[in-house]
PDB file of C-alpha atoms in Angstrom:
ATOM      1  CA  MET L   1      65.002  24.860  66.192  1.00 46.00           C
ATOM      2  CA  SER L   2      63.797  27.753  64.143  1.00 48.00           C
ATOM      3  CA  MET L   3      60.224  28.173  63.085  1.00 49.00           C
ATOM      4  CA  THR L   4      59.497  29.450  59.560  1.00 50.00           C
ATOM      5  CA  SER L   5      56.343  31.393  58.967  1.00 49.00           C
ATOM      6  CA  ARG L   6      54.209  30.706  55.866  1.00 51.00           C
ATOM      7  CA  THR L   7      52.809  33.601  53.952  1.00 51.00           C
ATOM      8  CA  PRO L   8      49.049  33.281  53.420  1.00 51.00           C
ATOM      9  CA  PRO L   9      47.870  33.161  49.766  1.00 50.00           C
ATOM     10  CA  PHE L  10      45.968  36.404  50.263  1.00 44.00           C
ATOM     11  CA  PRO L  11      46.696  39.563  52.213  1.00 49.00           C
ATOM     12  CA  LEU L  12      45.701  39.500  55.856  1.00 45.00           C
ATOM     13  CA  GLU L  13      43.497  42.523  55.427  1.00 49.00           C
ATOM     14  CA  PHE L  14      41.138  40.403  53.257  1.00 44.00           C
ATOM     15  CA  LEU L  15      40.706  37.695  55.889  1.00 47.00           C
ATOM     16  CA  PRO L  16      37.481  39.147  57.409  1.00 52.00           C
ATOM     17  CA  VAL L  17      35.893  39.388  53.930  1.00 45.00           C
ATOM     18  CA  ARG L  18      36.683  35.735  53.168  1.00 49.00           C
ATOM     19  CA  LEU L  19      35.210  34.578  56.450  1.00 48.00           C
ATOM     20  CA  LEU L  20      32.086  36.657  55.800  1.00 47.00           C
ATOM     21  CA  CYS L  21      31.607  35.057  52.349  1.00 48.00           C
ATOM     22  CA  GLN L  22      31.960  31.569  53.797  1.00 52.00           C
ATOM     23  CA  SER L  23      29.369  32.339  56.432  1.00 52.00           C
ATOM     24  CA  MET L  24      26.942  33.722  53.800  1.00 49.00           C
ATOM     25  CA  ILE L  25      27.342  30.638  51.603  1.00 48.00           C
ATOM     26  CA  GLY L  26      26.640  28.401  54.571  1.00 51.00           C
ATOM     27  CA  ALA L  27      23.587  30.489  55.419  1.00 50.00           C
ATOM     28  CA  VAL L  28      22.007  30.136  51.936  1.00 51.00           C
ATOM     29  CA  SER L  29      22.690  26.394  51.487  1.00 59.00           C
ATOM     30  CA  PRO L  30      19.485  24.493  50.520  1.00 59.00           C
ATOM     31  CA  PRO L  31      17.579  22.658  53.231  1.00 65.00           C
ATOM     32  CA  ASP L  32      17.694  18.895  53.630  1.00 67.00           C
ATOM     33  CA  TRP L  33      14.226  18.247  52.123  1.00 65.00           C
ATOM     34  CA  LEU L  34      15.207  20.143  48.982  1.00 62.00           C
ATOM     35  CA  ASN L  35      18.397  18.141  48.760  1.00 64.00           C
ATOM     36  CA  GLU L  36      16.359  14.927  48.945  1.00 67.00           C
ATOM     37  CA  ILE L  37      14.070  16.077  46.132  1.00 65.00           C
ATOM     38  CA  LEU L  38      17.011  17.113  43.983  1.00 63.00           C
ATOM     39  CA  ALA L  39      18.688  13.795  44.698  1.00 66.00           C
ATOM     40  CA  GLY L  40      15.571  11.953  43.465  1.00 62.00           C
ATOM     41  CA  TYR L  41      15.424  13.989  40.284  1.00 68.00           C
ATOM     42  CA  THR L  42      19.129  13.482  39.821  1.00 74.00           C
ATOM     43  CA  GLN L  43      18.570   9.732  39.724  1.00 71.00           C
ATOM     44  CA  VAL L  44      15.688  10.068  37.269  1.00 72.00           C
ATOM     45  CA  LEU L  45      17.680  12.362  35.010  1.00 75.00           C
ATOM     46  CA  SER L  46      20.643  10.013  35.193  1.00 77.00           C
ATOM     47  CA  GLU L  47      18.477   7.039  34.163  1.00 76.00           C
ATOM     48  CA  LEU L  48      16.889   9.069  31.378  1.00 82.00           C
ATOM     49  CA  PHE L  49      20.308  10.120  30.160  1.00 83.00           C
ATOM     50  CA  TRP L  50      21.612   6.565  29.985  1.00 81.00           C
ATOM     51  CA  PHE L  51      18.393   5.373  28.339  1.00 84.00           C
ATOM     52  CA  THR L  52      18.787   8.071  25.691  1.00 87.00           C
ATOM     53  CA  VAL L  53      22.431   7.163  25.132  1.00 86.00           C
ATOM     54  CA  GLY L  54      21.716   3.450  24.775  1.00 85.00           C
ATOM     55  CA  PHE L  55      18.720   4.047  22.498  1.00 87.00           C
ATOM     56  CA  ALA L  56      20.522   6.601  20.318  1.00 89.00           C
ATOM     57  CA  VAL L  57      23.641   4.473  19.801  1.00 89.00           C
ATOM     58  CA  VAL L  58      21.701   1.396  18.672  1.00 88.00           C
ATOM     59  CA  TYR L  59      19.172   3.364  16.628  1.00 87.00           C
ATOM     60  CA  VAL L  60      21.766   5.413  14.739  1.00 89.00           C
ATOM     61  CA  ALA L  61      23.922   2.342  14.104  1.00 88.00           C
ATOM     62  CA  GLY L  62      20.914   0.414  12.851  1.00 87.00           C
ATOM     63  CA  ARG L  63      19.573   3.144  10.556  1.00 87.00           C
ATOM     64  CA  VAL L  64      22.958   4.231   9.207  1.00 86.00           C
ATOM     65  CA  VAL L  65      24.763   0.879   8.948  1.00 86.00           C
ATOM     66  CA  LEU L  66      22.480  -2.151   9.360  1.00 85.00           C
ATOM     67  CA  VAL L  67      19.378  -1.172   7.347  1.00 83.00           C
ATOM     68  CA  PRO L  68      21.219   0.185   4.251  1.00 85.00           C
ATOM     69  CA  SER L  69      23.660  -2.762   4.229  1.00 86.00           C
ATOM     70  CA  VAL L  70      20.976  -5.442   4.445  1.00 83.00           C
ATOM     71  CA  THR L  71      18.793  -3.594   1.930  1.00 80.00           C
ATOM     72  CA  ARG L  72      21.638  -3.490  -0.591  1.00 82.00           C
ATOM     73  CA  ILE L  73      22.240  -7.218  -0.154  1.00 80.00           C
ATOM     74  CA  VAL L  74      18.548  -8.006  -0.617  1.00 75.00           C
ATOM     75  CA  ARG L  75      18.348  -5.711  -3.648  1.00 74.00           C
ATOM     76  CA  SER L  76      21.365  -7.355  -5.298  1.00 75.00           C
ATOM     77  CA  ARG L  77      19.878 -10.835  -4.869  1.00 69.00           C
ATOM     78  CA  ASN L  78      16.294  -9.879  -5.784  1.00 66.00           C
ATOM     79  CA  ARG L  79      16.641  -7.367  -8.599  1.00 65.00           C
ATOM     80  CA  HIS L  80      13.256  -8.208 -10.075  1.00 61.00           C
ATOM     81  CA  ASN L  81      11.358  -8.366  -6.801  1.00 64.00           C
ATOM     82  CA  PRO L  82      11.013  -4.915  -5.195  1.00 70.00           C
ATOM     83  CA  THR L  83       8.429  -6.321  -2.778  1.00 69.00           C
ATOM     84  CA  ILE L  84      11.077  -8.074  -0.698  1.00 72.00           C
ATOM     85  CA  GLU L  85      13.266  -4.965  -0.718  1.00 74.00           C
ATOM     86  CA  THR L  86      10.574  -2.621   0.602  1.00 75.00           C
ATOM     87  CA  ALA L  87       9.369  -5.175   3.149  1.00 73.00           C
ATOM     88  CA  THR L  88      12.923  -5.780   4.376  1.00 77.00           C
ATOM     89  CA  THR L  89      13.458  -2.062   4.909  1.00 80.00           C
ATOM     90  CA  THR L  90      10.163  -1.670   6.774  1.00 77.00           C
ATOM     91  CA  TYR L  91      10.580  -4.632   9.101  1.00 77.00           C
ATOM     92  CA  LEU L  92      14.257  -3.896   9.792  1.00 83.00           C
ATOM     93  CA  ARG L  93      13.366  -0.387  10.919  1.00 83.00           C
ATOM     94  CA  VAL L  94      10.783  -1.777  13.324  1.00 79.00           C
ATOM     95  CA  LEU L  95      13.299  -4.288  14.700  1.00 84.00           C
ATOM     96  CA  VAL L  96      15.911  -1.558  15.133  1.00 87.00           C
ATOM     97  CA  ILE L  97      13.456   0.570  17.129  1.00 85.00           C
ATOM     98  CA  GLY L  98      12.504  -2.390  19.322  1.00 83.00           C
ATOM     99  CA  PHE L  99      16.104  -3.419  19.964  1.00 85.00           C
ATOM    100  CA  ALA L 100      17.126   0.194  20.619  1.00 85.00           C
ATOM    101  CA  THR L 101      14.326   0.550  23.187  1.00 85.00           C
ATOM    102  CA  LEU L 102      15.381  -2.664  24.930  1.00 82.00           C
ATOM    103  CA  THR L 103      19.005  -1.511  24.958  1.00 85.00           C
ATOM    104  CA  GLY L 104      18.023   1.833  26.467  1.00 83.00           C
ATOM    105  CA  ILE L 105      16.050   0.084  29.238  1.00 80.00           C
ATOM    106  CA  ILE L 106      19.004  -2.147  30.060  1.00 81.00           C
ATOM    107  CA  THR L 107      21.445   0.783  29.960  1.00 82.00           C
ATOM    108  CA  ALA L 108      19.238   2.741  32.354  1.00 77.00           C
ATOM    109  CA  GLY L 109      19.571  -0.078  34.879  1.00 75.00           C
ATOM    110  CA  TYR L 110      16.207  -1.810  34.508  1.00 71.00           C
ATOM    111  CA  GLY L 111      17.456  -4.949  32.838  1.00 67.00           C
ATOM    112  CA  ARG L 112      17.280  -6.941  36.071  1.00 67.00           C
ATOM    113  CA  VAL L 113      13.661  -5.908  36.587  1.00 62.00           C
ATOM    114  CA  LEU L 114      12.693  -7.223  33.163  1.00 61.00           C
ATOM    115  CA  SER L 115      14.619 -10.459  33.583  1.00 61.00           C
ATOM    116  CA  GLU L 116      13.539 -11.313  37.122  1.00 59.00           C
ATOM    117  CA  SER L 117       9.959 -10.056  37.334  1.00 61.00           C
ATOM    118  CA  ALA L 118       7.622 -12.537  35.694  1.00 62.00           C
ATOM    119  CA  VAL L 119       4.616 -10.425  36.708  1.00 62.00           C
ATOM    120  CA  ILE L 120       5.850  -7.397  34.776  1.00 62.00           C
ATOM    121  CA  ILE L 121       6.627  -9.485  31.721  1.00 63.00           C
ATOM    122  CA  ALA L 122       3.195 -11.105  31.847  1.00 68.00           C
ATOM    123  CA  ALA L 123       1.490  -7.720  32.243  1.00 66.00           C
ATOM    124  CA  ILE L 124       3.401  -6.243  29.302  1.00 63.00           C
ATOM    125  CA  THR L 125       2.615  -9.275  27.151  1.00 68.00           C
ATOM    126  CA  PHE L 126      -1.075  -9.103  28.057  1.00 63.00           C
ATOM    127  CA  ALA L 127      -1.268  -5.364  27.339  1.00 64.00           C
ATOM    128  CA  LEU L 128       0.462  -5.745  23.983  1.00 61.00           C
ATOM    129  CA  GLY L 129      -1.766  -8.672  23.089  1.00 65.00           C
ATOM    130  CA  ILE L 130      -4.947  -6.703  23.759  1.00 61.00           C
ATOM    131  CA  ALA L 131      -3.867  -3.332  22.358  1.00 56.00           C
ATOM    132  CA  GLY L 132      -1.978  -4.621  19.355  1.00 59.00           C
ATOM    133  CA  GLN L 133      -4.231  -7.453  18.209  1.00 63.00           C
ATOM    134  CA  GLN L 134      -5.097  -5.768  14.918  1.00 67.00           C
ATOM    135  CA  VAL L 135      -1.543  -4.525  14.429  1.00 68.00           C
ATOM    136  CA  PHE L 136      -0.094  -7.998  14.909  1.00 71.00           C
ATOM    137  CA  GLY L 137      -2.744  -9.424  12.590  1.00 75.00           C
ATOM    138  CA  SER L 138      -1.776  -6.916   9.900  1.00 75.00           C
ATOM    139  CA  LEU L 139       1.902  -7.707  10.486  1.00 75.00           C
ATOM    140  CA  ILE L 140       1.391 -11.438  10.012  1.00 81.00           C
ATOM    141  CA  SER L 141      -0.808 -10.783   6.977  1.00 82.00           C
ATOM    142  CA  GLY L 142       1.897  -8.553   5.533  1.00 79.00           C
ATOM    143  CA  LEU L 143       4.480 -11.311   5.967  1.00 79.00           C
ATOM    144  CA  PHE L 144       2.234 -13.738   4.090  1.00 82.00           C
ATOM    145  CA  LEU L 145       1.749 -11.195   1.294  1.00 83.00           C
ATOM    146  CA  VAL L 146       5.492 -10.636   0.996  1.00 79.00           C
ATOM    147  CA  ALA L 147       6.117 -14.384   0.889  1.00 78.00           C
ATOM    148  CA  ASP L 148       3.510 -14.855  -1.868  1.00 80.00           C
ATOM    149  CA  PRO L 149       5.395 -15.080  -5.206  1.00 79.00           C
ATOM    150  CA  ASP L 150       2.291 -13.890  -7.090  1.00 80.00           C
ATOM    151  CA  PHE L 151       1.964 -10.682  -5.050  1.00 83.00           C
ATOM    152  CA  ASN L 152       4.625  -8.134  -6.008  1.00 82.00           C
ATOM    153  CA  VAL L 153       5.146  -4.407  -6.179  1.00 84.00           C
ATOM    154  CA  GLY L 154       4.064  -3.139  -9.594  1.00 83.00           C
ATOM    155  CA  ASP L 155       1.359  -5.793 -10.098  1.00 85.00           C
ATOM    156  CA  TRP L 156      -2.205  -4.839 -10.985  1.00 87.00           C
ATOM    157  CA  ILE L 157      -4.637  -6.482  -8.584  1.00 89.00           C
ATOM    158  CA  GLU L 158      -8.398  -6.595  -8.153  1.00 89.00           C
ATOM    159  CA  TRP L 159     -10.168  -7.364  -4.870  1.00 90.00           C
ATOM    160  CA  PRO L 160     -13.744  -6.832  -3.639  1.00 89.00           C
ATOM    161  CA  GLY L 161     -12.874  -3.318  -2.441  1.00 85.00           C
ATOM    162  CA  GLY L 162     -11.230  -1.961  -5.581  1.00 88.00           C
ATOM    163  CA  GLU L 163      -8.389  -2.325  -8.028  1.00 89.00           C
ATOM    164  CA  GLY L 164      -5.024  -0.772  -8.752  1.00 89.00           C
ATOM    165  CA  THR L 165      -1.246  -1.172  -8.870  1.00 89.00           C
ATOM    166  CA  ILE L 166       0.692  -2.260  -5.781  1.00 88.00           C
ATOM    167  CA  GLU L 167       3.176   0.398  -4.665  1.00 87.00           C
ATOM    168  CA  ALA L 168       4.451  -0.984  -1.358  1.00 84.00           C
ATOM    169  CA  VAL L 169       3.706  -3.570   1.338  1.00 83.00           C
ATOM    170  CA  ASP L 170       4.177  -1.834   4.682  1.00 80.00           C
ATOM    171  CA  PHE L 171       4.031  -2.881   8.317  1.00 75.00           C
ATOM    172  CA  ARG L 172       0.237  -2.542   8.604  1.00 81.00           C
ATOM    173  CA  VAL L 173      -1.161  -1.667   5.176  1.00 86.00           C
ATOM    174  CA  THR L 174      -0.512  -2.149   1.475  1.00 88.00           C
ATOM    175  CA  ARG L 175      -0.415   1.008  -0.631  1.00 89.00           C
ATOM    176  CA  VAL L 176      -2.266   0.720  -3.949  1.00 92.00           C
ATOM    177  CA  ARG L 177      -2.418   3.280  -6.782  1.00 91.00           C
ATOM    178  CA  THR L 178      -5.864   3.386  -8.391  1.00 89.00           C
ATOM    179  CA  PRO L 179      -6.615   4.058 -12.100  1.00 83.00           C
ATOM    180  CA  ASP L 180      -7.416   7.671 -11.097  1.00 86.00           C
ATOM    181  CA  ASN L 181      -3.839   8.037  -9.750  1.00 87.00           C
ATOM    182  CA  GLU L 182      -5.052   7.987  -6.149  1.00 90.00           C
ATOM    183  CA  THR L 183      -3.082   6.151  -3.465  1.00 90.00           C
ATOM    184  CA  ILE L 184      -5.158   4.143  -1.013  1.00 91.00           C
ATOM    185  CA  SER L 185      -3.957   2.239   2.048  1.00 89.00           C
ATOM    186  CA  VAL L 186      -5.566  -1.192   2.228  1.00 90.00           C
ATOM    187  CA  PRO L 187      -5.209  -3.157   5.502  1.00 88.00           C
ATOM    188  CA  ASN L 188      -3.161  -6.288   4.956  1.00 87.00           C
ATOM    189  CA  THR L 189      -5.842  -8.347   6.698  1.00 87.00           C
ATOM    190  CA  GLU L 190      -8.399  -7.298   4.056  1.00 88.00           C
ATOM    191  CA  LEU L 191      -6.188  -8.557   1.234  1.00 88.00           C
ATOM    192  CA  THR L 192      -5.439 -11.883   2.899  1.00 87.00           C
ATOM    193  CA  ALA L 193      -9.090 -12.468   3.858  1.00 87.00           C
ATOM    194  CA  ASN L 194     -10.477 -11.930   0.328  1.00 88.00           C
ATOM    195  CA  ALA L 195      -9.809 -13.344  -3.104  1.00 88.00           C
ATOM    196  CA  ILE L 196      -7.263 -11.319  -5.091  1.00 88.00           C
ATOM    197  CA  THR L 197      -7.236 -11.382  -8.885  1.00 88.00           C
ATOM    198  CA  ARG L 198      -4.125 -10.591 -10.924  1.00 86.00           C
ATOM    199  CA  PRO L 199      -5.549 -10.234 -14.445  1.00 84.00           C
ATOM    200  CA  TYR L 200      -2.225  -9.149 -15.919  1.00 81.00           C
ATOM    201  CA  GLY L 201       0.031 -11.497 -13.998  1.00 77.00           C
ATOM    202  CA  ARG L 202       1.061 -13.630 -16.985  1.00 81.00           C
ATOM    203  CA  ASP L 203       2.795 -12.937 -20.281  1.00 83.00           C
ATOM    204  CA  THR L 204      -0.474 -12.920 -22.237  1.00 87.00           C
ATOM    205  CA  TYR L 205      -4.030 -11.823 -21.516  1.00 89.00           C
ATOM    206  CA  ARG L 206      -7.308 -12.691 -23.232  1.00 91.00           C
ATOM    207  CA  ILE L 207      -9.736  -9.880 -24.049  1.00 91.00           C
ATOM    208  CA  THR L 208     -13.408 -10.600 -24.697  1.00 91.00           C
ATOM    209  CA  GLU L 209     -15.649  -8.147 -26.551  1.00 92.00           C
ATOM    210  CA  GLN L 210     -19.354  -8.427 -27.395  1.00 91.00           C
ATOM    211  CA  ALA L 211     -21.601  -6.793 -29.968  1.00 90.00           C
ATOM    212  CA  TYR L 212     -25.337  -6.898 -30.724  1.00 91.00           C
ATOM    213  CA  VAL L 213     -26.442  -7.505 -34.316  1.00 91.00           C
ATOM    214  CA  ALA L 214     -29.961  -7.194 -35.720  1.00 89.00           C
ATOM    215  CA  TYR L 215     -31.824 -10.380 -36.615  1.00 88.00           C
ATOM    216  CA  TYR L 216     -32.273  -9.289 -40.234  1.00 88.00           C
ATOM    217  CA  GLU L 217     -28.457  -9.092 -40.664  1.00 88.00           C
ATOM    218  CA  ASP L 218     -26.258 -11.989 -41.754  1.00 89.00           C
ATOM    219  CA  ALA L 219     -24.836 -13.323 -38.482  1.00 89.00           C
ATOM    220  CA  GLU L 220     -22.107 -15.333 -40.256  1.00 91.00           C
ATOM    221  CA  ARG L 221     -20.930 -12.224 -42.042  1.00 91.00           C
ATOM    222  CA  ALA L 222     -20.815 -10.315 -38.741  1.00 91.00           C
ATOM    223  CA  LEU L 223     -18.715 -13.053 -37.160  1.00 92.00           C
ATOM    224  CA  MET L 224     -16.293 -13.050 -40.090  1.00 92.00           C
ATOM    225  CA  GLU L 225     -15.908  -9.267 -39.972  1.00 91.00           C
ATOM    226  CA  LEU L 226     -15.205  -9.327 -36.233  1.00 91.00           C
ATOM    227  CA  GLN L 227     -12.555 -11.985 -36.713  1.00 91.00           C
ATOM    228  CA  LEU L 228     -10.912 -10.050 -39.560  1.00 91.00           C
ATOM    229  CA  ILE L 229     -10.817  -6.840 -37.519  1.00 92.00           C
ATOM    230  CA  ALA L 230      -9.083  -8.629 -34.645  1.00 91.00           C
ATOM    231  CA  ALA L 231      -6.620 -10.337 -36.999  1.00 90.00           C
ATOM    232  CA  ASP L 232      -5.633  -7.035 -38.634  1.00 89.00           C
ATOM    233  CA  HIS L 233      -5.026  -5.182 -35.362  1.00 89.00           C
ATOM    234  CA  GLU L 234      -1.308  -4.700 -34.727  1.00 87.00           C
ATOM    235  CA  SER L 235      -1.537  -5.161 -30.946  1.00 87.00           C
ATOM    236  CA  ILE L 236      -3.407  -8.483 -31.108  1.00 89.00           C
ATOM    237  CA  LEU L 237      -1.458 -11.749 -31.230  1.00 90.00           C
ATOM    238  CA  GLU L 238      -1.713 -14.087 -34.201  1.00 88.00           C
ATOM    239  CA  ASP L 239      -1.202 -17.137 -31.983  1.00 87.00           C
ATOM    240  CA  PRO L 240      -3.590 -17.943 -30.380  1.00 88.00           C
ATOM    241  CA  ALA L 241      -5.673 -16.777 -33.324  1.00 90.00           C
ATOM    242  CA  PRO L 242      -8.696 -14.550 -32.685  1.00 91.00           C
ATOM    243  CA  ASN L 243     -12.086 -16.238 -32.822  1.00 91.00           C
ATOM    244  CA  ALA L 244     -15.709 -15.142 -32.958  1.00 92.00           C
ATOM    245  CA  ARG L 245     -18.936 -16.913 -32.086  1.00 91.00           C
ATOM    246  CA  ILE L 246     -22.618 -16.376 -31.425  1.00 92.00           C
ATOM    247  CA  LEU L 247     -23.103 -16.086 -27.707  1.00 91.00           C
ATOM    248  CA  GLU L 248     -26.838 -15.610 -27.323  1.00 90.00           C
ATOM    249  CA  LEU L 249     -30.053 -15.198 -29.289  1.00 90.00           C
ATOM    250  CA  GLY L 250     -31.703 -12.362 -27.400  1.00 85.00           C
ATOM    251  CA  GLU L 251     -35.182 -10.956 -27.677  1.00 83.00           C
ATOM    252  CA  ASN L 252     -34.184  -8.083 -29.932  1.00 84.00           C
ATOM    253  CA  ALA L 253     -30.681  -8.871 -31.218  1.00 89.00           C
ATOM    254  CA  ILE L 254     -28.071 -11.563 -31.709  1.00 90.00           C
ATOM    255  CA  THR L 255     -25.153 -11.334 -29.259  1.00 92.00           C
ATOM    256  CA  VAL L 256     -21.839 -12.051 -30.977  1.00 92.00           C
ATOM    257  CA  GLN L 257     -18.550 -12.345 -29.105  1.00 93.00           C
ATOM    258  CA  THR L 258     -14.938 -12.159 -30.198  1.00 92.00           C
ATOM    259  CA  GLU L 259     -11.906 -13.288 -28.171  1.00 93.00           C
ATOM    260  CA  PHE L 260      -8.305 -12.319 -28.826  1.00 92.00           C
ATOM    261  CA  TRP L 261      -5.003 -12.267 -26.958  1.00 92.00           C
ATOM    262  CA  VAL L 262      -2.428  -9.555 -26.233  1.00 90.00           C
ATOM    263  CA  GLU L 263       1.083  -9.928 -24.853  1.00 87.00           C
ATOM    264  CA  ASN L 264       2.789  -8.161 -21.967  1.00 81.00           C
ATOM    265  CA  PRO L 265      -0.481  -6.837 -20.488  1.00 78.00           C
ATOM    266  CA  ALA L 266       1.235  -5.417 -17.386  1.00 69.00           C
ATOM    267  CA  ASN L 267       2.945  -2.714 -19.495  1.00 67.00           C
ATOM    268  CA  ARG L 268      -0.002  -2.066 -21.828  1.00 70.00           C
ATOM    269  CA  ASP L 269      -3.114   0.048 -21.365  1.00 77.00           C
ATOM    270  CA  VAL L 270      -5.743  -2.654 -21.835  1.00 84.00           C
ATOM    271  CA  ARG L 271      -8.619  -0.196 -21.437  1.00 85.00           C
ATOM    272  CA  LEU L 272      -7.241   1.926 -24.290  1.00 88.00           C
ATOM    273  CA  LEU L 273      -6.890  -1.182 -26.435  1.00 89.00           C
ATOM    274  CA  ARG L 274     -10.523  -2.126 -25.757  1.00 90.00           C
ATOM    275  CA  SER L 275     -11.688   1.357 -26.727  1.00 91.00           C
ATOM    276  CA  ASP L 276      -9.627   1.307 -29.912  1.00 91.00           C
ATOM    277  CA  PHE L 277     -11.049  -2.081 -30.925  1.00 92.00           C
ATOM    278  CA  ARG L 278     -14.637  -0.913 -30.331  1.00 92.00           C
ATOM    279  CA  ARG L 279     -14.127   2.205 -32.438  1.00 93.00           C
ATOM    280  CA  ILE L 280     -12.776   0.113 -35.303  1.00 92.00           C
ATOM    281  CA  VAL L 281     -15.721  -2.312 -35.063  1.00 92.00           C
ATOM    282  CA  LYS L 282     -18.258   0.525 -35.105  1.00 92.00           C
ATOM    283  CA  ARG L 283     -16.648   2.240 -38.102  1.00 92.00           C
ATOM    284  CA  HIS L 284     -16.183  -0.994 -40.056  1.00 91.00           C
ATOM    285  CA  PHE L 285     -19.724  -2.237 -39.439  1.00 90.00           C
ATOM    286  CA  ASP L 286     -21.082   1.128 -40.586  1.00 90.00           C
ATOM    287  CA  GLU L 287     -19.063   0.809 -43.782  1.00 90.00           C
ATOM    288  CA  GLN L 288     -20.400  -2.726 -44.333  1.00 88.00           C
ATOM    289  CA  ASP L 289     -24.015  -1.673 -43.538  1.00 88.00           C
ATOM    290  CA  ILE L 290     -24.255  -4.090 -40.597  1.00 87.00           C
ATOM    291  CA  THR L 291     -26.684  -2.799 -37.984  1.00 86.00           C
ATOM    292  CA  LEU L 292     -25.342  -2.805 -34.429  1.00 85.00           C
ATOM    293  CA  ALA L 293     -27.578  -2.634 -31.358  1.00 79.00           C
ATOM    294  CA  PRO L 294     -30.958  -2.344 -33.155  1.00 72.00           C
ATOM    295  CA  PRO L 295     -33.767  -0.520 -31.324  1.00 69.00           C
ATOM    296  CA  SER L 296     -35.707  -2.656 -28.912  1.00 65.00           C
ATOM    297  CA  ALA L 297     -39.143  -3.914 -29.891  1.00 62.00           C
ATOM    298  CA  HIS L 298     -41.864  -4.264 -27.282  1.00 63.00           C
ATOM    299  CA  SER L 299     -45.115  -6.216 -27.605  1.00 68.00           C
ATOM    300  CA  LEU L 300     -48.164  -4.263 -26.492  1.00 68.00           C
ATOM    301  CA  SER L 301     -51.641  -5.703 -25.761  1.00 74.00           C
ATOM    302  CA  GLY L 302     -54.913  -4.204 -24.612  1.00 72.00           C
ATOM    303  CA  GLU L 303     -57.876  -2.208 -25.881  1.00 78.00           C
ATOM    304  CA  LEU L 304     -57.931   1.003 -27.893  1.00 73.00           C
ATOM    305  CA  ALA L 305     -60.918   3.361 -27.734  1.00 77.00           C
ATOM    306  CA  VAL L 306     -61.501   6.020 -30.436  1.00 73.00           C
ATOM    307  CA  THR L 307     -63.736   9.019 -29.792  1.00 75.00           C
ATOM    308  CA  ASP L 308     -65.015  11.198 -32.613  1.00 68.00           C
ATOM    309  CA  GLU L 309     -64.899  14.795 -31.391  1.00 69.00           C
ATOM    310  CA  SER L 310     -65.566  16.514 -34.764  1.00 66.00           C
ATOM    311  CA  PRO L 311     -68.464  19.044 -34.703  1.00 67.00           C
ATOM    312  CA  ALA L 312     -71.807  17.676 -35.867  1.00 60.00           C
ATOM    313  CA  ALA L 313     -73.216  18.873 -39.220  1.00 58.00           C
ATOM    314  CA  PRO L 314     -76.309  21.205 -39.169  1.00 61.00           C
ATOM    315  CA  GLY L 315     -79.586  19.345 -39.205  1.00 59.00           C
ATOM    316  CA  GLU L 316     -78.163  16.170 -37.680  1.00 56.00           C
TER     317      GLU L 316
END
């Protein structure tokens, strides 16, 4: 039986060098304690990696697919209600972040801990309840504001803290644009806890203006002129017809008041209309010689002493 010799994969003269390299690699291998530390970090990095993967997959799918799709559906069914559209986008983004975080925790291997440890769940619930009390209150208030049919984006509102046009109802605050074109963030809890007025929430709006007429003027003539001015104004409605009346007999003047209606107040500058009406009243009353806002008269009482300080005549 013949024996066949196998040729080594490298020349025999390199055999001592290969053995030397193997011995050097074995000599510089890390110690056991370092291997244990690296093994611990390897587990942490592995869990972090899977958490990131789970979170990223759900988050990207939610922001790219879910949120735009649901927003388009809501927009198509509520074309005249942008409040629901903006609120849907805001709350869907929050839900996507929460679900993505939960998915990342489960993917990292901590799903069993959350499902089986009642102590951890109770501690998390307690911490969220204490730390997020105001946030949850604003969230619930925001949901009530969104569900209110008389509270919509684009409406002009007045509340004890200010006034302005609603721009958006967010997770915690409502953004309002003031008459000075400033944007303020009002906590949702403040709007739900106070009375909100929507002066321009209907198709028509009544404007009330007052003027002060001197007692020596003909009050009936002043009332008639006010009513004619309102009837001739192109922006004032004919039905209901404008009216004028005496409101008060003051100490120095007669207070007359006129009331008239305008349509579509939400898309009209009511303050400019008021100013225009006042200018017309002032000019017309001047032309008709009707005195507006006469000077105040005050009754004085007391004693008056007169001293003669002229020089005395010679010989007196």
